[in-house]
C-alpha positions as a LaTeX table, in Angstrom:
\begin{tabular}{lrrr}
\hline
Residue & $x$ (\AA) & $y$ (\AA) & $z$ (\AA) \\
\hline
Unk1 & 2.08 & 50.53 & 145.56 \\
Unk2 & $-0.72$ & 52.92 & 144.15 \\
Unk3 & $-1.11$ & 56.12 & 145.54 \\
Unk4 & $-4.31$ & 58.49 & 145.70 \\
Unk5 & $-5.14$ & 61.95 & 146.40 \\
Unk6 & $-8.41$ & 62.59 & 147.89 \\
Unk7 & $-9.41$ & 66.67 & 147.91 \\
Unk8 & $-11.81$ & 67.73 & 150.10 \\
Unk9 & $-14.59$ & 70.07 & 149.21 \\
Unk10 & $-15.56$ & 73.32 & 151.19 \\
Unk11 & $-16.43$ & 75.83 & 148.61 \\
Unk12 & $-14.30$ & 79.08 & 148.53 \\
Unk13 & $-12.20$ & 77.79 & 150.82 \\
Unk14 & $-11.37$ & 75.41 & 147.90 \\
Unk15 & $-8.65$ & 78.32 & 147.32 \\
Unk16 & $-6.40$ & 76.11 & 149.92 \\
Unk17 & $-6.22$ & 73.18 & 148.03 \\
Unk18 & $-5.25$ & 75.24 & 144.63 \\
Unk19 & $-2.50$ & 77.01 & 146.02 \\
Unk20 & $-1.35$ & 73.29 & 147.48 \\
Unk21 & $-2.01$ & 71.75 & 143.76 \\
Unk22 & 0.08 & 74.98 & 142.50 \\
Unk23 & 3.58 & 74.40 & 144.44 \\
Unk24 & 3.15 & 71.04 & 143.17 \\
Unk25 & 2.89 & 71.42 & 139.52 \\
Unk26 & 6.04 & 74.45 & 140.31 \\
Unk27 & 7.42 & 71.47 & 141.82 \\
Unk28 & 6.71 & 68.96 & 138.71 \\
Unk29 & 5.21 & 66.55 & 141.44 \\
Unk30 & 2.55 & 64.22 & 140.56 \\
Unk31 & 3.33 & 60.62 & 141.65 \\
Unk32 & $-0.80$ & 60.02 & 141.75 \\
Unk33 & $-2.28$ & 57.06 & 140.35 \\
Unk34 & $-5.83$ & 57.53 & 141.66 \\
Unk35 & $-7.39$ & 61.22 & 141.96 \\
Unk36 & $-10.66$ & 61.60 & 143.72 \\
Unk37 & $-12.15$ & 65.07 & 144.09 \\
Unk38 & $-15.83$ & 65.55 & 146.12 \\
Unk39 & $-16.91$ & 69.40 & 145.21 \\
Unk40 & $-14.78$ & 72.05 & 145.11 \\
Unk41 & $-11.81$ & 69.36 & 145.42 \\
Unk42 & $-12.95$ & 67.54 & 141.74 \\
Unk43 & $-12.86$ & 70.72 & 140.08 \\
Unk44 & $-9.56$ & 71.75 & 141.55 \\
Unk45 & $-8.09$ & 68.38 & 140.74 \\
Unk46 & $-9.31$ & 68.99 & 137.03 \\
Unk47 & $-7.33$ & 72.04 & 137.25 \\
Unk48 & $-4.72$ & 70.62 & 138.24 \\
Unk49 & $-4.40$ & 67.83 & 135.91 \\
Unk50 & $-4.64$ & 70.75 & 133.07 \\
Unk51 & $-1.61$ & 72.27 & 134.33 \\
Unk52 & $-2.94$ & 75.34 & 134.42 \\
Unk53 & $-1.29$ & 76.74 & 137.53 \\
Unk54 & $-3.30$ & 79.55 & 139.04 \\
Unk55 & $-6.61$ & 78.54 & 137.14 \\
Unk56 & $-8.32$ & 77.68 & 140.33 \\
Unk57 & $-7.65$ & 80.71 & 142.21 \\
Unk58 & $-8.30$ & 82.82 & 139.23 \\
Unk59 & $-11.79$ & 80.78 & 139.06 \\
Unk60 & $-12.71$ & 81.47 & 142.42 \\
Unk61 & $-11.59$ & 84.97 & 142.40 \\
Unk62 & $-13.43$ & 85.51 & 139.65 \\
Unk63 & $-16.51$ & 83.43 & 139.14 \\
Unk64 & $-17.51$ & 82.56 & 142.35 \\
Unk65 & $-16.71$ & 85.85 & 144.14 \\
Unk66 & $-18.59$ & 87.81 & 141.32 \\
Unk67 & $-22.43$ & 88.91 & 142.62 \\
Unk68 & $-23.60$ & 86.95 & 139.69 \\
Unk69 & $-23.07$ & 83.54 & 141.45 \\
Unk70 & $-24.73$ & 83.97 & 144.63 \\
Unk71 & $-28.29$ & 86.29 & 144.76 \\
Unk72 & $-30.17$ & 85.27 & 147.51 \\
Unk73 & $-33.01$ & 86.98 & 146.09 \\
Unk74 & $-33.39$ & 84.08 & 143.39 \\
Unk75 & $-34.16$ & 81.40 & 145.63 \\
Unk76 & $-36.95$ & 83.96 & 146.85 \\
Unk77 & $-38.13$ & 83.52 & 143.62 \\
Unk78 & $-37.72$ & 79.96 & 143.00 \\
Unk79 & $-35.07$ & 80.09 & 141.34 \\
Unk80 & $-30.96$ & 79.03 & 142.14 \\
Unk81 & $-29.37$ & 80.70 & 144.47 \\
Unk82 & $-26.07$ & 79.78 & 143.14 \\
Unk83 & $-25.81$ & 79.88 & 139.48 \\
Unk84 & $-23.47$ & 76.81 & 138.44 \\
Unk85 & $-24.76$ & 77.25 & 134.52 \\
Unk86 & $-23.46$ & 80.50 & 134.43 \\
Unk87 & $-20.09$ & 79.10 & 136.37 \\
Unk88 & $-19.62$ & 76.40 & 134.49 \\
Unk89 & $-20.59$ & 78.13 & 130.82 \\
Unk90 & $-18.05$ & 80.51 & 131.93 \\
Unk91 & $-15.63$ & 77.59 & 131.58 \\
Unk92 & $-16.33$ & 76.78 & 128.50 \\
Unk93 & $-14.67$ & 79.55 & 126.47 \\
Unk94 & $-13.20$ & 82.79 & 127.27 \\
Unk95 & $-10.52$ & 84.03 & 130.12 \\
Unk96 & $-11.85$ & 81.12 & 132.38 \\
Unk97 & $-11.97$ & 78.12 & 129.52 \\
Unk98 & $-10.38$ & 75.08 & 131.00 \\
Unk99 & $-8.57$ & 72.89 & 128.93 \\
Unk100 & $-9.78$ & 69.41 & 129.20 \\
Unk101 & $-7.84$ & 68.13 & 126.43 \\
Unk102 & $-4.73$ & 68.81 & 128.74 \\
Unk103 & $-6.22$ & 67.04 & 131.36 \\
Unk104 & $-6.91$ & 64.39 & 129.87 \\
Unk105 & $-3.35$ & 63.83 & 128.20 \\
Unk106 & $-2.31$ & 64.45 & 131.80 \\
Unk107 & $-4.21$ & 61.61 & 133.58 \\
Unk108 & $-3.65$ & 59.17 & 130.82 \\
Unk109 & $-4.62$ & 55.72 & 131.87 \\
Unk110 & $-4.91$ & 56.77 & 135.73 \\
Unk111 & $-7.94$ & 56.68 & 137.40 \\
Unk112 & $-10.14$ & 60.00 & 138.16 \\
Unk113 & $-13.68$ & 59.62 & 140.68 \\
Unk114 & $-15.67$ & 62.48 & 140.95 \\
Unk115 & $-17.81$ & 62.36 & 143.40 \\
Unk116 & $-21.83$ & 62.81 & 143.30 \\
Unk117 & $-24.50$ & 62.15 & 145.20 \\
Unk118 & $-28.09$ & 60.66 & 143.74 \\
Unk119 & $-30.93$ & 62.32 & 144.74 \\
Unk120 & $-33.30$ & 59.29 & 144.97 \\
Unk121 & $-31.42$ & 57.13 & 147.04 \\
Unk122 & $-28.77$ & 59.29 & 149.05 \\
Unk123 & $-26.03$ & 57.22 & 147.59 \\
Unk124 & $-22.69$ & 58.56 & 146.81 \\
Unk125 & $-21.36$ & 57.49 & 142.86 \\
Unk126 & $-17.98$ & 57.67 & 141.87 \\
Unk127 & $-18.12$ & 59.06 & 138.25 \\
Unk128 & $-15.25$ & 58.99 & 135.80 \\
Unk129 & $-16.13$ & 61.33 & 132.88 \\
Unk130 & $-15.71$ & 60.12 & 129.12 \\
Unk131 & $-13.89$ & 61.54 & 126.53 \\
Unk132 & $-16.23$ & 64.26 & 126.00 \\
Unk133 & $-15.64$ & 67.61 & 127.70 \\
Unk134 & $-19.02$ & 68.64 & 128.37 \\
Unk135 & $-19.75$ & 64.97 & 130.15 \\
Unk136 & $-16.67$ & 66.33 & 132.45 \\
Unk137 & $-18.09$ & 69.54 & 133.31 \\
Unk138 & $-21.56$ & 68.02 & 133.76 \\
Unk139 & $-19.89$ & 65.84 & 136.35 \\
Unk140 & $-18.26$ & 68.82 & 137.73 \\
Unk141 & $-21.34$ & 70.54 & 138.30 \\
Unk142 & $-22.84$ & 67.81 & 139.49 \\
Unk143 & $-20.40$ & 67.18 & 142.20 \\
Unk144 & $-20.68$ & 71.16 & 143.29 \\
Unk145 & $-24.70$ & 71.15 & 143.41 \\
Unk146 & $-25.60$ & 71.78 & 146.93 \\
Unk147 & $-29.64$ & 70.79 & 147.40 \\
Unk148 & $-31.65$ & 73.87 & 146.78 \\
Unk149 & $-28.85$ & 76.33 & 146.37 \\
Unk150 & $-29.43$ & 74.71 & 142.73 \\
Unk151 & $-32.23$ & 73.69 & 143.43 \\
Unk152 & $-32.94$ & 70.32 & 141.79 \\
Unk153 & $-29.34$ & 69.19 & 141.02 \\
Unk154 & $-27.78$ & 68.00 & 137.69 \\
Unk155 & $-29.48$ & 65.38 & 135.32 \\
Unk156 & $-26.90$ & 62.97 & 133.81 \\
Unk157 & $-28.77$ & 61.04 & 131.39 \\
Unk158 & $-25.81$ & 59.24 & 129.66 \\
Unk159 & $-23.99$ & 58.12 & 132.37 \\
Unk160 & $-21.68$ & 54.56 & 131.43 \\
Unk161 & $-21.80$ & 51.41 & 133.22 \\
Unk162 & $-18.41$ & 50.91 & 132.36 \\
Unk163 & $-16.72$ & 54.27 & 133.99 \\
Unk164 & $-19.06$ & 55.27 & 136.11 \\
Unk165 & $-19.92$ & 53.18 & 139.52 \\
Unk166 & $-20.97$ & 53.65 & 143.13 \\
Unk167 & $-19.41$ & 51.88 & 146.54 \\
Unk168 & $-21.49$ & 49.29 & 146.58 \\
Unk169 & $-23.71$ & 48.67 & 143.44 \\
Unk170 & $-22.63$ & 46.37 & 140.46 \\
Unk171 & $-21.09$ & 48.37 & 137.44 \\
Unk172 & $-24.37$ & 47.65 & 135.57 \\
Unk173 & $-27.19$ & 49.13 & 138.47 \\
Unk174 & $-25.72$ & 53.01 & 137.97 \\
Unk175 & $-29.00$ & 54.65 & 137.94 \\
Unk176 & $-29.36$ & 56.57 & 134.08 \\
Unk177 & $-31.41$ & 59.78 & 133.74 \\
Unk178 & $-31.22$ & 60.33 & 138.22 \\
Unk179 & $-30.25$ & 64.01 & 139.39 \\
Unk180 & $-27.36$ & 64.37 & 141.17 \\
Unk181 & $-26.29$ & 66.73 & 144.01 \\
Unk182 & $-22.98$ & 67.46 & 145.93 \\
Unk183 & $-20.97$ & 64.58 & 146.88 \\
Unk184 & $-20.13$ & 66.29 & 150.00 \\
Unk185 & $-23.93$ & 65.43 & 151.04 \\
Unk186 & $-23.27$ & 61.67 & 151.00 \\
Unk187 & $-18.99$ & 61.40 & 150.52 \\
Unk188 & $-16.87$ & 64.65 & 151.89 \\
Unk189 & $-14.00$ & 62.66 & 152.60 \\
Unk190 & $-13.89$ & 59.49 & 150.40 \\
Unk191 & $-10.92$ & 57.31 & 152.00 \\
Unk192 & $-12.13$ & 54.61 & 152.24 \\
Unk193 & $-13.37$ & 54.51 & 148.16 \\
Unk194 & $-9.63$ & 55.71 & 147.90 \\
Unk195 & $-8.31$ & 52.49 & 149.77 \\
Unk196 & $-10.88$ & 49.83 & 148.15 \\
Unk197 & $-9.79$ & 51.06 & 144.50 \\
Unk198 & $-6.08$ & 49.45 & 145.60 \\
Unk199 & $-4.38$ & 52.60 & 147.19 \\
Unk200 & $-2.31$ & 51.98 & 150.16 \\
Unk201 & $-0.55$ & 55.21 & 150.22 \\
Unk202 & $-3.48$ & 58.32 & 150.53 \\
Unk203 & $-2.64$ & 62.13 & 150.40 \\
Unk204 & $-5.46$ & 63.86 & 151.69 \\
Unk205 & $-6.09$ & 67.52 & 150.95 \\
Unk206 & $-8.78$ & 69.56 & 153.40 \\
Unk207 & $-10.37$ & 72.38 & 153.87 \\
Unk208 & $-10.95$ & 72.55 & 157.58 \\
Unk209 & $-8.68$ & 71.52 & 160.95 \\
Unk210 & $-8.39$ & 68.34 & 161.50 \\
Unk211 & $-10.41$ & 69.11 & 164.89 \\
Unk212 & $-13.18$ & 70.51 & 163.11 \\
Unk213 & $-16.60$ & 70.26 & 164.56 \\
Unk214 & $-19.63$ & 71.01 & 162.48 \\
Unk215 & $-22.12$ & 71.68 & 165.36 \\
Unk216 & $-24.91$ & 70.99 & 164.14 \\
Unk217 & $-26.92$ & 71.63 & 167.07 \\
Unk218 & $-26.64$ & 75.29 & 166.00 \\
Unk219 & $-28.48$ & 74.43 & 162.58 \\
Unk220 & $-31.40$ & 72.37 & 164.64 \\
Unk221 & $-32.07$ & 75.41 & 166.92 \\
Unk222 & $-32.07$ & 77.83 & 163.49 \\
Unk223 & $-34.81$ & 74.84 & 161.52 \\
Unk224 & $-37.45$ & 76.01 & 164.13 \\
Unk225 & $-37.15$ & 79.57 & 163.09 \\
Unk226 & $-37.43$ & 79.67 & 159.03 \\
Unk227 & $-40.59$ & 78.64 & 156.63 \\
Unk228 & $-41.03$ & 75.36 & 155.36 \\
Unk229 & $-38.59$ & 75.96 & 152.37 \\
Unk230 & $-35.83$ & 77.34 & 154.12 \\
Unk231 & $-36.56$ & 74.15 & 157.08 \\
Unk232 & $-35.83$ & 71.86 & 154.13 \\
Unk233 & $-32.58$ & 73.73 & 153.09 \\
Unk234 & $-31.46$ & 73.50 & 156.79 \\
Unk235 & $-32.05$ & 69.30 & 157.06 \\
Unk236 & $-30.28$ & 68.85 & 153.94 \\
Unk237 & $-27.25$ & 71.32 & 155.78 \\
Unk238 & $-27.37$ & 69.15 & 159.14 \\
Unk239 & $-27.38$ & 65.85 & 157.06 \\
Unk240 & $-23.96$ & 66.99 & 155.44 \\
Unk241 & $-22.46$ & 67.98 & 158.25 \\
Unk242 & $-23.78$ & 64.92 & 159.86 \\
Unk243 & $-22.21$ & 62.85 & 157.87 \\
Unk244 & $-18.79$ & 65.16 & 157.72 \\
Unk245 & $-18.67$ & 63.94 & 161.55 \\
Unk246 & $-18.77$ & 60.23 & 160.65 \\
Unk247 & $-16.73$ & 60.47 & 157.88 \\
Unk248 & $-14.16$ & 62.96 & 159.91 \\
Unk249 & $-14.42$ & 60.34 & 162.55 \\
Unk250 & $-13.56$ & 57.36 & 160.87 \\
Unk251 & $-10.23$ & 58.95 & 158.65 \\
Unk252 & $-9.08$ & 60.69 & 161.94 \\
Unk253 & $-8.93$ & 57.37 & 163.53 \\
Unk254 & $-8.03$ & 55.14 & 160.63 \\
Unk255 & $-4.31$ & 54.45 & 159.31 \\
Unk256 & $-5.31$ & 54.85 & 155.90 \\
Unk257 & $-4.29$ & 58.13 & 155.15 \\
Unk258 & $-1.85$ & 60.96 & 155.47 \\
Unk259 & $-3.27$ & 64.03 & 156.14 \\
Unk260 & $-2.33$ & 67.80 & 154.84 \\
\hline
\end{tabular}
């Protein structure tokens, strides 16, 4: 029976699911065949895969806590709000360099989905990265690209019909050269992908209650108030959390999946 952890994405609270992934590797547990990370999650699963215990917390301590990632004034400017290219250089080399090579000694022949979403069609892909450790953060920062936060979202012009493929779409229609955005737009809990890959036992890792309601009434009533730029930035905000209610919906009720 193959089994598959799911981690949820949510930002800083992403800390939750690193100090989870942290008693594990204290614990030497990783009975995973299939990891799928959406956000947040994918980049904490990387972590985790490297063995690096406290790398996550460190990283979002440091990098994403630091006033560097997140001026406001930027996107006043047309620019990104959130900086991912300074994030994600950040882990290239230095205190914050991840090691990819251990990760992917670590995963071996299992299966890793990160999750993306296209900005053409809305779709959510489930990317696997190659051997080459810029590909995987490229997919990372894909996967953590919230629409116009950065702004237009991550080009992947390389992408491989062979690793890289969405729910529904044959391995050889994976758009090449599209931009893609946070997979928590179009995937924030991917179960079900979990399940039709051929696991039967799911650990799910989140970063809200299992009762959690996104109201997104509140962000209709706030769209009225704001400029046309800003009234874009909300839709795309009620769309996720729109779609956090289905997908919420459907795991709560389905016997798919364990829940922690």
């Amino acid at each position: 029976m193959q089994i598959a952890l799911v981690a949820e994405g949510g930002g800083q609270r992403g800390i939750f699911t690193a100090g989870v992934l942290d008693a594990w590797l204290e614990s030497d547990f990783d009975p995973f065949d299939i990891f799928i990370g959406t956000s947040s999650g994918s980049q904490n699963i990387t972590s985790f895969l490297s063995r690096e215990k406290g790398y996550a917390s460190r990283v979002i301590l440091g990098l994403s806590c630091n006033k560097r990632f997140c001026q406001f004034i930027r996107g006043l400017k047309r620019g990104n709000v959130v900086d991912l290219d300074w994030y994600f250089e950040n882990t290239a080399e230095g205190s914050f360099a991840l090691d990819f090579a251990a990760a992917r000694k670590s995963l071996g022949q299992r299966k890793l989905l990160i999750t993306a979403t296209n900005s053409r069609n809305r779709e959510s892909y489930y990317l696997t990265p190659s051997g080459d450790n810029n590909d995987w953060r490229q997919l990372l920062k894909a996967s953590s690209a919230f629409p116009f936060l950065y702004r237009d979202g991550v080009k992947l012009s390389a992408l491989s019909s062979t690793n890289s493929i969405d729910a529904t779409a044959s391995r050889d229609k994976v758009p090449q050269g599209d931009f893609y955005l946070d997979g928590g737009l179009s995937a924030p809990l991917p179960v079900r992908q979990a399940y039709e890959r051929g696991a039967r036992k799911i650990v799910v890792i989140r970063t809200v209650n299992a009762d959690f309601n996104t109201q997104a009434t509140w962000a209709l009533k706030r769209k009225r108030k704001y400029n046309h730029t800003y009234a874009r930035m909300i839709i795309c905000l009620i769309i996720e959390l729109s779609t956090r209610e289905i997908y919420y919906d459907q795991t709560n009720s389905s016997p798919m999946a364990n829940h922690y």
